[in-house]
PDB file of C-alpha atoms and ligand atoms in Angstrom:
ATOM      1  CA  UNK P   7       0.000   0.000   0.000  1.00  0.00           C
ATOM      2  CA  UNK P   8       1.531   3.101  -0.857  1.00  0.00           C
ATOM      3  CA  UNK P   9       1.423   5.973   2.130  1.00  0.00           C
ATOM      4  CA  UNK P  10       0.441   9.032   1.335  1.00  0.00           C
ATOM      5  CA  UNK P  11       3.822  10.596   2.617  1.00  0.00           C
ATOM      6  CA  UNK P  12       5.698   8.637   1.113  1.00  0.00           C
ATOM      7  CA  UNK P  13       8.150   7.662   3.383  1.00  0.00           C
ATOM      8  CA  UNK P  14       7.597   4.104   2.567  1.00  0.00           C
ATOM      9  CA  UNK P  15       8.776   4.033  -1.113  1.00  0.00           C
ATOM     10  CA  UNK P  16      11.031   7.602  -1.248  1.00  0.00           C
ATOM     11  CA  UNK P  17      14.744   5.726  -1.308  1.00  0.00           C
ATOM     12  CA  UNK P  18      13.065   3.348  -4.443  1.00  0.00           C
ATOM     13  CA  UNK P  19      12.044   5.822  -7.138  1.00  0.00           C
ATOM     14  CA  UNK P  20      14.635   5.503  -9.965  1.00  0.00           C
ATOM     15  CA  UNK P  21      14.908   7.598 -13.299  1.00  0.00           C
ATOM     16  CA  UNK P  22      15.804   5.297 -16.014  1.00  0.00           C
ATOM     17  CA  UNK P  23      17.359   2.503 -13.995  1.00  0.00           C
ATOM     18  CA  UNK P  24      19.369   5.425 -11.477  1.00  0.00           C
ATOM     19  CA  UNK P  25      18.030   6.019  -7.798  1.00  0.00           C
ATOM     20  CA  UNK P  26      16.456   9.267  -7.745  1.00  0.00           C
ATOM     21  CA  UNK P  27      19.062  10.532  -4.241  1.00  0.00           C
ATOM     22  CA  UNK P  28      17.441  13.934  -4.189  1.00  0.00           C
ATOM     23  CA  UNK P  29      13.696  12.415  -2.980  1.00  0.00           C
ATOM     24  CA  UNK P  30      15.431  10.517   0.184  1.00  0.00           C
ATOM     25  CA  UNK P  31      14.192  11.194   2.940  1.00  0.00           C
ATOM     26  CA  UNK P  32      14.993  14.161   4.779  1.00  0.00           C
ATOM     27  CA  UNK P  33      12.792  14.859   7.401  1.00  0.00           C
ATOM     28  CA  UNK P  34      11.522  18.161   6.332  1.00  0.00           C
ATOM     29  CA  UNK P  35       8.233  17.085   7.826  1.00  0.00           C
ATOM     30  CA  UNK P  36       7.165  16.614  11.292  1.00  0.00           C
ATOM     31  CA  UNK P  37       5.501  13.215  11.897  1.00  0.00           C
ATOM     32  CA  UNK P  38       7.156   9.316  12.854  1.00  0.00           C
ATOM     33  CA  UNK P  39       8.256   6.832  10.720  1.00  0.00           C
ATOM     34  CA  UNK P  40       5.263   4.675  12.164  1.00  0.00           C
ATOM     35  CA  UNK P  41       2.612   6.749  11.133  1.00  0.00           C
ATOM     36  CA  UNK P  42       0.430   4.265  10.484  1.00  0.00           C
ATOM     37  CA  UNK P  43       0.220   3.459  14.319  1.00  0.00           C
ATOM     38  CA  UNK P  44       0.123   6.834  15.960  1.00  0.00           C
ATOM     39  CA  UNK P  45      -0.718   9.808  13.836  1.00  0.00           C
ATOM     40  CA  UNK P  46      -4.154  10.852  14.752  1.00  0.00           C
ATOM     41  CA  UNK P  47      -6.592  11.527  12.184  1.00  0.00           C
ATOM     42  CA  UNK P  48      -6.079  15.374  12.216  1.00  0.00           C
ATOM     43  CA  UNK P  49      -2.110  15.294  11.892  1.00  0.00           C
ATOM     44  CA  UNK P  50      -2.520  12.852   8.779  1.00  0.00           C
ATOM     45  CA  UNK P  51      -5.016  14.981   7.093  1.00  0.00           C
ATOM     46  CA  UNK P  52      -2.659  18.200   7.673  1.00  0.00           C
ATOM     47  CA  UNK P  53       0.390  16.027   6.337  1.00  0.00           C
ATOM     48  CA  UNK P  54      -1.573  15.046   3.063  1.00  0.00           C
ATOM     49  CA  UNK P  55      -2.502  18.771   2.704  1.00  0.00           C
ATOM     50  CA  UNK P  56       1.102  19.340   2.872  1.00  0.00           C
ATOM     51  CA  UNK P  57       2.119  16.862   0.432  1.00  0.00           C
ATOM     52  CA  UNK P  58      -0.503  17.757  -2.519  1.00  0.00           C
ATOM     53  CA  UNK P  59       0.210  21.324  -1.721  1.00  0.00           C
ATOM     54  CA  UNK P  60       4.174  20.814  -1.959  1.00  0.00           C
ATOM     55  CA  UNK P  61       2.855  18.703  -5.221  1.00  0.00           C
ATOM     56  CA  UNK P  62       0.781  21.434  -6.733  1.00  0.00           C
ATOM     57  CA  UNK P  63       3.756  24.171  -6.047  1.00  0.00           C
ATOM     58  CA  UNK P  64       5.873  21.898  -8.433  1.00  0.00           C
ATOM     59  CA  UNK P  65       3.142  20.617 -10.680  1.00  0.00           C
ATOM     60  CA  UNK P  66       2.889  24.821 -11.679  1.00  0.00           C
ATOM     61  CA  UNK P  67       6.573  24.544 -12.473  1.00  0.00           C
ATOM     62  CA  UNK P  68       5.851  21.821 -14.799  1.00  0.00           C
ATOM     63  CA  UNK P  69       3.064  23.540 -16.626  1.00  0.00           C
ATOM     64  CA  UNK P  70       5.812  26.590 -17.098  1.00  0.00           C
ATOM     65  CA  UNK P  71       8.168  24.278 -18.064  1.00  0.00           C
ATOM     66  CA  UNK P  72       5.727  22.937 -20.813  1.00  0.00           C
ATOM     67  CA  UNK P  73       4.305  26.329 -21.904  1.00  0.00           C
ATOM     68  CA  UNK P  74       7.992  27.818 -22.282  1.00  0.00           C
ATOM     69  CA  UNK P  75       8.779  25.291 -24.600  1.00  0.00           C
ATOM     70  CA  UNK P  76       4.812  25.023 -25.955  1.00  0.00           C
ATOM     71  CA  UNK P  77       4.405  21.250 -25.480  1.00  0.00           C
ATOM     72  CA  UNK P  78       0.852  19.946 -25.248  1.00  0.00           C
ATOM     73  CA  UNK P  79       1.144  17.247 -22.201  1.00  0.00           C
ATOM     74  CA  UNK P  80      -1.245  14.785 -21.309  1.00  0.00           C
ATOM     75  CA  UNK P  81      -1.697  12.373 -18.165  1.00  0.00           C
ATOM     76  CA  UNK P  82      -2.937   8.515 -19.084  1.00  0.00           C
ATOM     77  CA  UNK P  83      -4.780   7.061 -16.234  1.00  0.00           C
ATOM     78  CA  UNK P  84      -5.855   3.500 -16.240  1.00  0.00           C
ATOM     79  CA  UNK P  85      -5.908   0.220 -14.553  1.00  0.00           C
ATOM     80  CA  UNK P  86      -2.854  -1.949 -15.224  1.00  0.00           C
ATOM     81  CA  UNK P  87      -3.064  -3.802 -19.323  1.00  0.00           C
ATOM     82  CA  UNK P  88      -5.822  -1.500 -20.719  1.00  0.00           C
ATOM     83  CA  UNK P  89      -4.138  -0.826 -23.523  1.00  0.00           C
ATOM     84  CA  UNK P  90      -1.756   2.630 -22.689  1.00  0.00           C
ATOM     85  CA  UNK P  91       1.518   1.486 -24.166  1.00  0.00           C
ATOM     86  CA  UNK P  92      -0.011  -0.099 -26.747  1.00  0.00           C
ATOM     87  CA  UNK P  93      -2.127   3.018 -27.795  1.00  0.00           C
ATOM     88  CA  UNK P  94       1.078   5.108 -27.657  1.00  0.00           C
ATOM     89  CA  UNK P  95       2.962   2.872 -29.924  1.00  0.00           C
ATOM     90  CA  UNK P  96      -0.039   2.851 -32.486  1.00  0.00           C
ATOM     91  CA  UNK P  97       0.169   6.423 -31.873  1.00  0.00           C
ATOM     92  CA  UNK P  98       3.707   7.161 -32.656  1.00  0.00           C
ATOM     93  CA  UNK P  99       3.692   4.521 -35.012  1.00  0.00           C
ATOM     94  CA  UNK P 100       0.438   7.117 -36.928  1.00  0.00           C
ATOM     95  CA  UNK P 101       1.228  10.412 -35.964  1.00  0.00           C
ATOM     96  CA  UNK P 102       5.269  10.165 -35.297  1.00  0.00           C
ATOM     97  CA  UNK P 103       6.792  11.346 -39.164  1.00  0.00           C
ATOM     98  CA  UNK P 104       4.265  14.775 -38.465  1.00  0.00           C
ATOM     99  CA  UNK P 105       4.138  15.570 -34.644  1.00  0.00           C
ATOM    100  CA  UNK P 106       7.173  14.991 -32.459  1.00  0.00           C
ATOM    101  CA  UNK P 107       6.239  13.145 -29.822  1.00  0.00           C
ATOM    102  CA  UNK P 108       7.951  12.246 -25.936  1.00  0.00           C
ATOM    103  CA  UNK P 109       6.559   9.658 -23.165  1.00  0.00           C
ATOM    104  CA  UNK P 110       7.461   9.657 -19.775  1.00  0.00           C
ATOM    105  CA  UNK P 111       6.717   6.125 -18.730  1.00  0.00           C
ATOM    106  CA  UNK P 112       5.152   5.202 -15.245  1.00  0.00           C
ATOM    107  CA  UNK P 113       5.982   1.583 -13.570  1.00  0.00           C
ATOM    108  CA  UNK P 114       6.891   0.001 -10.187  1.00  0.00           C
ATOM    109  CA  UNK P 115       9.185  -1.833 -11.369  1.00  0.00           C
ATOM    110  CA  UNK P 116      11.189  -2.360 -15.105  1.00  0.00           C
ATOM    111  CA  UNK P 117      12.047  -0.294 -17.856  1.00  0.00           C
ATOM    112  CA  UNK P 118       9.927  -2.760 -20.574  1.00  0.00           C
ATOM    113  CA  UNK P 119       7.668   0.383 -21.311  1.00  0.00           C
ATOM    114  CA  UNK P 120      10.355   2.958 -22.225  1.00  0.00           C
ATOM    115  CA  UNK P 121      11.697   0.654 -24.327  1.00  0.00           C
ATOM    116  CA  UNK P 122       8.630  -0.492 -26.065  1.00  0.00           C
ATOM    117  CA  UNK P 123       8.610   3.425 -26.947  1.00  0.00           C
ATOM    118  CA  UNK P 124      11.898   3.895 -28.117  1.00  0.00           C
ATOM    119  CA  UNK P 125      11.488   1.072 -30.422  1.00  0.00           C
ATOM    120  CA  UNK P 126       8.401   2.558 -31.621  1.00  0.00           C
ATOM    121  CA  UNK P 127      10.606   5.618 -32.355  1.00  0.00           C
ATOM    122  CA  UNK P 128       9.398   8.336 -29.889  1.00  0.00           C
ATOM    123  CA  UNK P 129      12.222   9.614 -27.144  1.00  0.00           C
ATOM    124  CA  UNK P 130      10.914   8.437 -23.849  1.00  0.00           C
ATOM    125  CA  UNK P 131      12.057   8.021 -20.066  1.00  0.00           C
ATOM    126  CA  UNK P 132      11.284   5.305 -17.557  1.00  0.00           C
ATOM    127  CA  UNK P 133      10.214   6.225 -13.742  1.00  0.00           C
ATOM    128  CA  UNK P 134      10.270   3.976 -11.396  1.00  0.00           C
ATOM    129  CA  UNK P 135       8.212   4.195  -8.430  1.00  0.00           C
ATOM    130  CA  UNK P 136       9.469   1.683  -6.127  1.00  0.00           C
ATOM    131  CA  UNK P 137       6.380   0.969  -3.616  1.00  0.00           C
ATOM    132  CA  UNK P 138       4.705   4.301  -4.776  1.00  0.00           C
ATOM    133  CA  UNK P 139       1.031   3.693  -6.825  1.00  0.00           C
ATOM    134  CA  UNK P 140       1.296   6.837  -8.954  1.00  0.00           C
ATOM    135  CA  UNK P 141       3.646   9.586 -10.657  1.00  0.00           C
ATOM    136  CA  UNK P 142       3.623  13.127  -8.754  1.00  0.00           C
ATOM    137  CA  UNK P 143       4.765  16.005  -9.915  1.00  0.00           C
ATOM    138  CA  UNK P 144       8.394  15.865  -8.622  1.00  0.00           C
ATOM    139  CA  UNK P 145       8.706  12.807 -10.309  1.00  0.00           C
ATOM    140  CA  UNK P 146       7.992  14.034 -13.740  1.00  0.00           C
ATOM    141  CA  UNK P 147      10.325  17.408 -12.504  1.00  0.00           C
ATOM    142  CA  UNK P 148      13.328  15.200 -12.307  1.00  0.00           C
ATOM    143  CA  UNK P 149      12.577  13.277 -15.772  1.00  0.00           C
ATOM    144  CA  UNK P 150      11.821  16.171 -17.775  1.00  0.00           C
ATOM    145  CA  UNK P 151      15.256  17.213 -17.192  1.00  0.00           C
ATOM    146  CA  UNK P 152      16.442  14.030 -18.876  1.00  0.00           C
ATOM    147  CA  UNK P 153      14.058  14.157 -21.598  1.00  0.00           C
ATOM    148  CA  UNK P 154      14.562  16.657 -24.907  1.00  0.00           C
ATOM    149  CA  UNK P 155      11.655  18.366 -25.593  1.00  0.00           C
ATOM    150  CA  UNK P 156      11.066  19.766 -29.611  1.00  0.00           C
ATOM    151  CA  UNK P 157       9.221  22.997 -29.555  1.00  0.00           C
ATOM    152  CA  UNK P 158       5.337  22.305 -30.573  1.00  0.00           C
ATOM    153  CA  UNK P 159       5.481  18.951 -29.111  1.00  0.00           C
ATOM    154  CA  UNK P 160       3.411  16.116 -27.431  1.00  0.00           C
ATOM    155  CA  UNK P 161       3.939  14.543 -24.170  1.00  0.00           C
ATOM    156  CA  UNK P 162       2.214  11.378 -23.049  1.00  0.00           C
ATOM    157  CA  UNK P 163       2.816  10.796 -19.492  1.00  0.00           C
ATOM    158  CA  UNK P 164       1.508   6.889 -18.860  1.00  0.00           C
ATOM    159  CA  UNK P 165       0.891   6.921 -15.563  1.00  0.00           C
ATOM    160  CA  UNK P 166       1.251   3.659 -12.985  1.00  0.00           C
ATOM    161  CA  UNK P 167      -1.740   1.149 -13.605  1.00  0.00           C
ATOM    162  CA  UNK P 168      -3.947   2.482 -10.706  1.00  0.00           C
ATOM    163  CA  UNK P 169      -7.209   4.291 -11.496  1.00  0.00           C
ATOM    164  CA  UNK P 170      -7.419   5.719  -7.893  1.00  0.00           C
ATOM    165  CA  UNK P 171      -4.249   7.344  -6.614  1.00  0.00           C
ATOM    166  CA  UNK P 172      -3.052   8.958  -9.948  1.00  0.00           C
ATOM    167  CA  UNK P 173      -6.560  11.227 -10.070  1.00  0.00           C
ATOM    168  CA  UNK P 174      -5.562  13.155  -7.368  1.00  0.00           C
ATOM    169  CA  UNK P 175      -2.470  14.338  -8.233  1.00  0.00           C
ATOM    170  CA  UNK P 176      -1.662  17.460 -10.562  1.00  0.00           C
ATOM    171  CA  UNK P 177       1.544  16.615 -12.681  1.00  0.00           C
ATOM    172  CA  UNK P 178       1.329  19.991 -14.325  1.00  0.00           C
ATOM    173  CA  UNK P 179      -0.571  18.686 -17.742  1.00  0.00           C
ATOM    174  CA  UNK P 180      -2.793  19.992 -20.166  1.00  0.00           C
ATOM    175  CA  UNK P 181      -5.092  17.585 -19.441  1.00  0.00           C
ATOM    176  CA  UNK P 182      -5.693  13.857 -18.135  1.00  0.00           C
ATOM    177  CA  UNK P 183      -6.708  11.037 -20.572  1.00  0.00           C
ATOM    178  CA  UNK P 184      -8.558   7.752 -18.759  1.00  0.00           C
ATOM    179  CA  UNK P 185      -8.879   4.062 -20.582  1.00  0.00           C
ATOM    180  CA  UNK P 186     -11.458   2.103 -19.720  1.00  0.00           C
ATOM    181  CA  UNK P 187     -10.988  -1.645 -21.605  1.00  0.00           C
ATOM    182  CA  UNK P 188     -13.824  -4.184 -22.213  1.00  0.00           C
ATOM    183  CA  UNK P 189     -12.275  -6.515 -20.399  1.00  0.00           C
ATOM    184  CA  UNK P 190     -12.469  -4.459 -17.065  1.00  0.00           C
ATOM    185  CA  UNK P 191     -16.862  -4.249 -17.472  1.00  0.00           C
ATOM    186  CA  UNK P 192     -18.419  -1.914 -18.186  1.00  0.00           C
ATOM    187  CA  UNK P 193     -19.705  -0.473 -14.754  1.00  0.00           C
ATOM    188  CA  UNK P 194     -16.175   1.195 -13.717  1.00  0.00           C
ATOM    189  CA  UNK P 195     -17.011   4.729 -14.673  1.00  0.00           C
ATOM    190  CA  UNK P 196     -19.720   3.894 -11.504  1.00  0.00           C
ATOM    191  CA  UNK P 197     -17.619   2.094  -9.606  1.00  0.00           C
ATOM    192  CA  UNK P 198     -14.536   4.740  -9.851  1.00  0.00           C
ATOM    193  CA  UNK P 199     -16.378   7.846 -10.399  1.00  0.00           C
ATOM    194  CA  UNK P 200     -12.868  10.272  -9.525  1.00  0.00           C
ATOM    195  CA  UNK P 201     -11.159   8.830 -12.737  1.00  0.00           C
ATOM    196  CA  UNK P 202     -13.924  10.483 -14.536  1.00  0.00           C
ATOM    197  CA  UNK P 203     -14.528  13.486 -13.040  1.00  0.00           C
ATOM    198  CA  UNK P 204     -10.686  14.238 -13.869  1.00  0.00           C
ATOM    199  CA  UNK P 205     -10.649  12.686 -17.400  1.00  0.00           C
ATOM    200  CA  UNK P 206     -10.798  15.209 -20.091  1.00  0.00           C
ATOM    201  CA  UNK P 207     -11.193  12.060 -22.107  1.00  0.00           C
ATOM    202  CA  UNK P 208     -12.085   8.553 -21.911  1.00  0.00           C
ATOM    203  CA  UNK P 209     -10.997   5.691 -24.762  1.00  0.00           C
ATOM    204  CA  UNK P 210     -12.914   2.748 -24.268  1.00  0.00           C
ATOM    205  CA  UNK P 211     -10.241   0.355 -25.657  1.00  0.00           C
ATOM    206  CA  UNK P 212     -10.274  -3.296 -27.002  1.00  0.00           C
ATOM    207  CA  UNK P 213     -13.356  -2.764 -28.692  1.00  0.00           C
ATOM    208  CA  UNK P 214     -12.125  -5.692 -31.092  1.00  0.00           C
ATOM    209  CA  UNK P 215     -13.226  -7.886 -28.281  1.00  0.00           C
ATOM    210  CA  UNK P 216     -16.398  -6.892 -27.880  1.00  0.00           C
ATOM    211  CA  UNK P 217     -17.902  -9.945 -29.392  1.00  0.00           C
ATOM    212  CA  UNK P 218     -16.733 -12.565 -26.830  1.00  0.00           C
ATOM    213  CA  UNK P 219     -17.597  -9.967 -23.786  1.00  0.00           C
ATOM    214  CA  UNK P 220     -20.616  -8.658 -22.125  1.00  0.00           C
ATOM    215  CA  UNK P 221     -19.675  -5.145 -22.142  1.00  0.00           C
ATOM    216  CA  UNK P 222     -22.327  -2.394 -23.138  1.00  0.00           C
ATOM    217  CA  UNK P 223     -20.446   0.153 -24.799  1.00  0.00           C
ATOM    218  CA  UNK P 224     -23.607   2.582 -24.396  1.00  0.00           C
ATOM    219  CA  UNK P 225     -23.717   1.773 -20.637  1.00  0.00           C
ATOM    220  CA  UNK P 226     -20.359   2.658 -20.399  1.00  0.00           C
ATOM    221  CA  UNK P 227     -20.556   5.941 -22.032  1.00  0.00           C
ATOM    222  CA  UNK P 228     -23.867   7.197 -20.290  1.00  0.00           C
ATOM    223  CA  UNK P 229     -22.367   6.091 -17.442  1.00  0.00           C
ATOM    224  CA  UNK P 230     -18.980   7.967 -17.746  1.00  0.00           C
ATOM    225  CA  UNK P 231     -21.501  11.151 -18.732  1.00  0.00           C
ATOM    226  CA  UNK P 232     -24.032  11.084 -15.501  1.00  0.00           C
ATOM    227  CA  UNK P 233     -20.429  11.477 -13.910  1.00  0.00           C
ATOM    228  CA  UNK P 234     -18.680  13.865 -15.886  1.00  0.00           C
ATOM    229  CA  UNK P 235     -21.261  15.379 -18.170  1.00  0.00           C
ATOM    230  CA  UNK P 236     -18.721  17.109 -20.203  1.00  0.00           C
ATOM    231  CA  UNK P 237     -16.485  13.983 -21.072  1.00  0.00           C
ATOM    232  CA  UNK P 238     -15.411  13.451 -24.183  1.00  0.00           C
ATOM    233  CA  UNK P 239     -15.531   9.671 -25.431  1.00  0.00           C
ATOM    234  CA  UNK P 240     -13.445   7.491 -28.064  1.00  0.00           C
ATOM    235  CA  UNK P 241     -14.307   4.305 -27.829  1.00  0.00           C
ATOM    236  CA  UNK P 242     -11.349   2.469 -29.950  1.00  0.00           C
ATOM    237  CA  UNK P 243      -9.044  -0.579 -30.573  1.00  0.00           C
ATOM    238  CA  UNK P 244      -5.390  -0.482 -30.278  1.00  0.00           C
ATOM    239  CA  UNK P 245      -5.340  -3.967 -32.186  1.00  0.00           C
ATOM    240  CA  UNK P 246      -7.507  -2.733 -34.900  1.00  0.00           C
ATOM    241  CA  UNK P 247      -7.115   0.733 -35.006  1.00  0.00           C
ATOM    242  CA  UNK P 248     -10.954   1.121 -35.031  1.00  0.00           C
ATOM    243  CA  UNK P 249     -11.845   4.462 -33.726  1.00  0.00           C
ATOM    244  CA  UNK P 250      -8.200   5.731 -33.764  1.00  0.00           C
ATOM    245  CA  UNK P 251      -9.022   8.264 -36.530  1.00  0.00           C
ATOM    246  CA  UNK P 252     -11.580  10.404 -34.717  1.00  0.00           C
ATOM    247  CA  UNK P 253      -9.162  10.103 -31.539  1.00  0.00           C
ATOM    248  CA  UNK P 254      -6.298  11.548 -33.406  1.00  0.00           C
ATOM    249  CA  UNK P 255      -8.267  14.168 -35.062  1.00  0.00           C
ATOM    250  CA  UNK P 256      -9.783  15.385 -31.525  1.00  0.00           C
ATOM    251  CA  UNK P 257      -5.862  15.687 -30.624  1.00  0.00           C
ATOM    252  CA  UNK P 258      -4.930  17.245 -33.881  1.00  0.00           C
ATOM    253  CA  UNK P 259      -7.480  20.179 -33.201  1.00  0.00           C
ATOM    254  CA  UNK P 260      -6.745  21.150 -29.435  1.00  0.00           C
ATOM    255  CA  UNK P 261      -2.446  20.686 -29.441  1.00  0.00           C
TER     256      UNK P 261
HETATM  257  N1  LIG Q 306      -7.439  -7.428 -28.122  1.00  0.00           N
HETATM  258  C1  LIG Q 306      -6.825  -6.310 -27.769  1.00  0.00           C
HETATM  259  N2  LIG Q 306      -5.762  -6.366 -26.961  1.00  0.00           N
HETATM  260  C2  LIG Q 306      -5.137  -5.206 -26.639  1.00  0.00           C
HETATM  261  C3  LIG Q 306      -5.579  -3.953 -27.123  1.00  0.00           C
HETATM  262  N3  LIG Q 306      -4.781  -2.993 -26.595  1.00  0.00           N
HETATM  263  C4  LIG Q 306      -3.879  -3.625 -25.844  1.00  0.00           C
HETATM  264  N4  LIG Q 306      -4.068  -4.956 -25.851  1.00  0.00           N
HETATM  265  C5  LIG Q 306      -3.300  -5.993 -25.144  1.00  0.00           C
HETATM  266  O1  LIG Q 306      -3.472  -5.778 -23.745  1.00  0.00           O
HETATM  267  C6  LIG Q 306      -2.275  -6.127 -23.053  1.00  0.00           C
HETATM  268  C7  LIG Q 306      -1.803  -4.973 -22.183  1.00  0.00           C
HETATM  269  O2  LIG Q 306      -1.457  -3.885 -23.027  1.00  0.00           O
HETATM  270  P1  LIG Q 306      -0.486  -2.721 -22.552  1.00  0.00           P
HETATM  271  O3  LIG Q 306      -0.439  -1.738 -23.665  1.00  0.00           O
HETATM  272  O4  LIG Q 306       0.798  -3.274 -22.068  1.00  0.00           O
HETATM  273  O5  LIG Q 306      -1.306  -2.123 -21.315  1.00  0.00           O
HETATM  274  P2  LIG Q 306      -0.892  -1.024 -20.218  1.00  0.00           P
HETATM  275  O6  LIG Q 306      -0.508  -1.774 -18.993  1.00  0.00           O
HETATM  276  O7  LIG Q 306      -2.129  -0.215 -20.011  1.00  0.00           O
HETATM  277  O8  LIG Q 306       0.216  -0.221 -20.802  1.00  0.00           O
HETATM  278  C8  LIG Q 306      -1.252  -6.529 -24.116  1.00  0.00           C
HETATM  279  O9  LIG Q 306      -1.255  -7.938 -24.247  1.00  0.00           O
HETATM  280  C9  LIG Q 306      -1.800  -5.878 -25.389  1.00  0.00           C
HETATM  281  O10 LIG Q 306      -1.437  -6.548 -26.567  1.00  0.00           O
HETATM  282  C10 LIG Q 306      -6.725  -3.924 -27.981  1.00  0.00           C
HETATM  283  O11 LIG Q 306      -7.209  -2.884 -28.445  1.00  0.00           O
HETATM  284  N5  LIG Q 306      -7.304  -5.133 -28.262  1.00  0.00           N
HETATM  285 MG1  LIG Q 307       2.125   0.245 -20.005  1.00  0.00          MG
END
């Protein structure tokens, strides 16, 4: 379970492959190591308000960072094998000869991701999270200084398969992106109503599969409106490319 402090995982996060020394712990913050057994309820609220406001301080640095060098940035939220990497290397594999795009790549553990991107032939940079079940906004600080970004430019930040944790935290993006896959049923938008209600965007991926499933596309998409009236919905398949088109064109028009 990751804690919210994050004193649990700090000493694991690596950048491609190299520990990230400048997150270990040092004690700026006032609390034990064994929170979990004697914080009471109103120090551990106080300590998360300190951490998503530390978070939202850098996460405004970040959107700087991405306006001074006009790159449109997005944040991909989604439970674990919905399709994210897979979508990106359709992606760059589609859009890659016009638009120049970079991923920052979100996993425990291993850099497969990263280099299912580079072989797809986009720049991209692995982050490691250790224990941690999302990116935050330092995290993407320290790899945007290892990744070269072209003026007029897309980032896809794939977030760690989680479709709770990552919702709350600002990385600094334009805008966050949730999948939803047929496999998963179609009651999550219900189920996990925050994903939503952050989403600029939902894909509904692995529509190919919708003929061995009992997922109800429609269902899914009223659903993820009641919640988010304003979302805006691709349902798509990253085996197929069904759907891709109108996906890409939505991007095309608001870069
Ligand atoms: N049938 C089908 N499989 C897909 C589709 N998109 C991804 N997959 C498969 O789903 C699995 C997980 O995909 P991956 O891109 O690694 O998911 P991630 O964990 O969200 O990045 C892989 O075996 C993919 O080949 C799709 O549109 N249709
Ligand atoms: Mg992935």
């Amino acid at each position: 379970m990751c804690q919210e402090c994050g004193c649990l995982e700090v000493d694991q996060i690596k950048i491609d492959g190299k520990l990230l020394s400048a997150r270990n712990h040092t004690h700026q913050h006032d609390h034990s190591h064994h929170a979990e057994n004697n914080v009471d309820t109103g120090r551990e609220i106080s300590i998360k308000q300190n951490i998503l406001q530390k978070n939202n301080q850098i996460a405004s640095h970040n959107r700087e960072h991405f306006a001074a060098h006009h790159v449109f940035s997005m944040n991909w939220i989604s439970a674990p094998g919905s399709g994210k990497t897979t979508l990106l290397e359709k992606m760059i594999e589609d859009l890659g000869n016009n638009l120049s795009i970079a991923v920052i790549e979100g996993d425990q553990q291993t850099d497969n991701d990263a280099a299912r991107i580079r072989q797809a032939g986009a720049e991209a940079v692995q982050v490691n999270t250790g224990a941690a079940c999302h990116l935050d906004a330092e995290m993407i600080h320290q790899a945007l200084h290892k990744l070269p970004l072209q003026k007029n430019s897309l980032l896809v930040i794939e977030n760690v398969g989680n479709m709770v944790c990552p919702t709350a935290y600002d990385l600094g993006e334009h805008l966050k992106l949730s999948i939803i896959s047929c496999t998963e049923g179609d009651d999550k938008p219900l189920k996990y109503p925050d994903l939503l209600l952050t989403s600029k965007v939902l894909l509904i991926n692995k529509i190919d599969l919708l003929p061995y499933l009992d997922f109800n596309v429609e269902n899914c998409m009223q659903w993820a409106k009641k919640i988010n009236p304003e979302i805006i919905i691709f349902p798509v398949s990253a085996k197929t490319k069904e759907g891709l088109s109108e996906f890409y064109q939505w991007l095309q028009q608001n870069l």
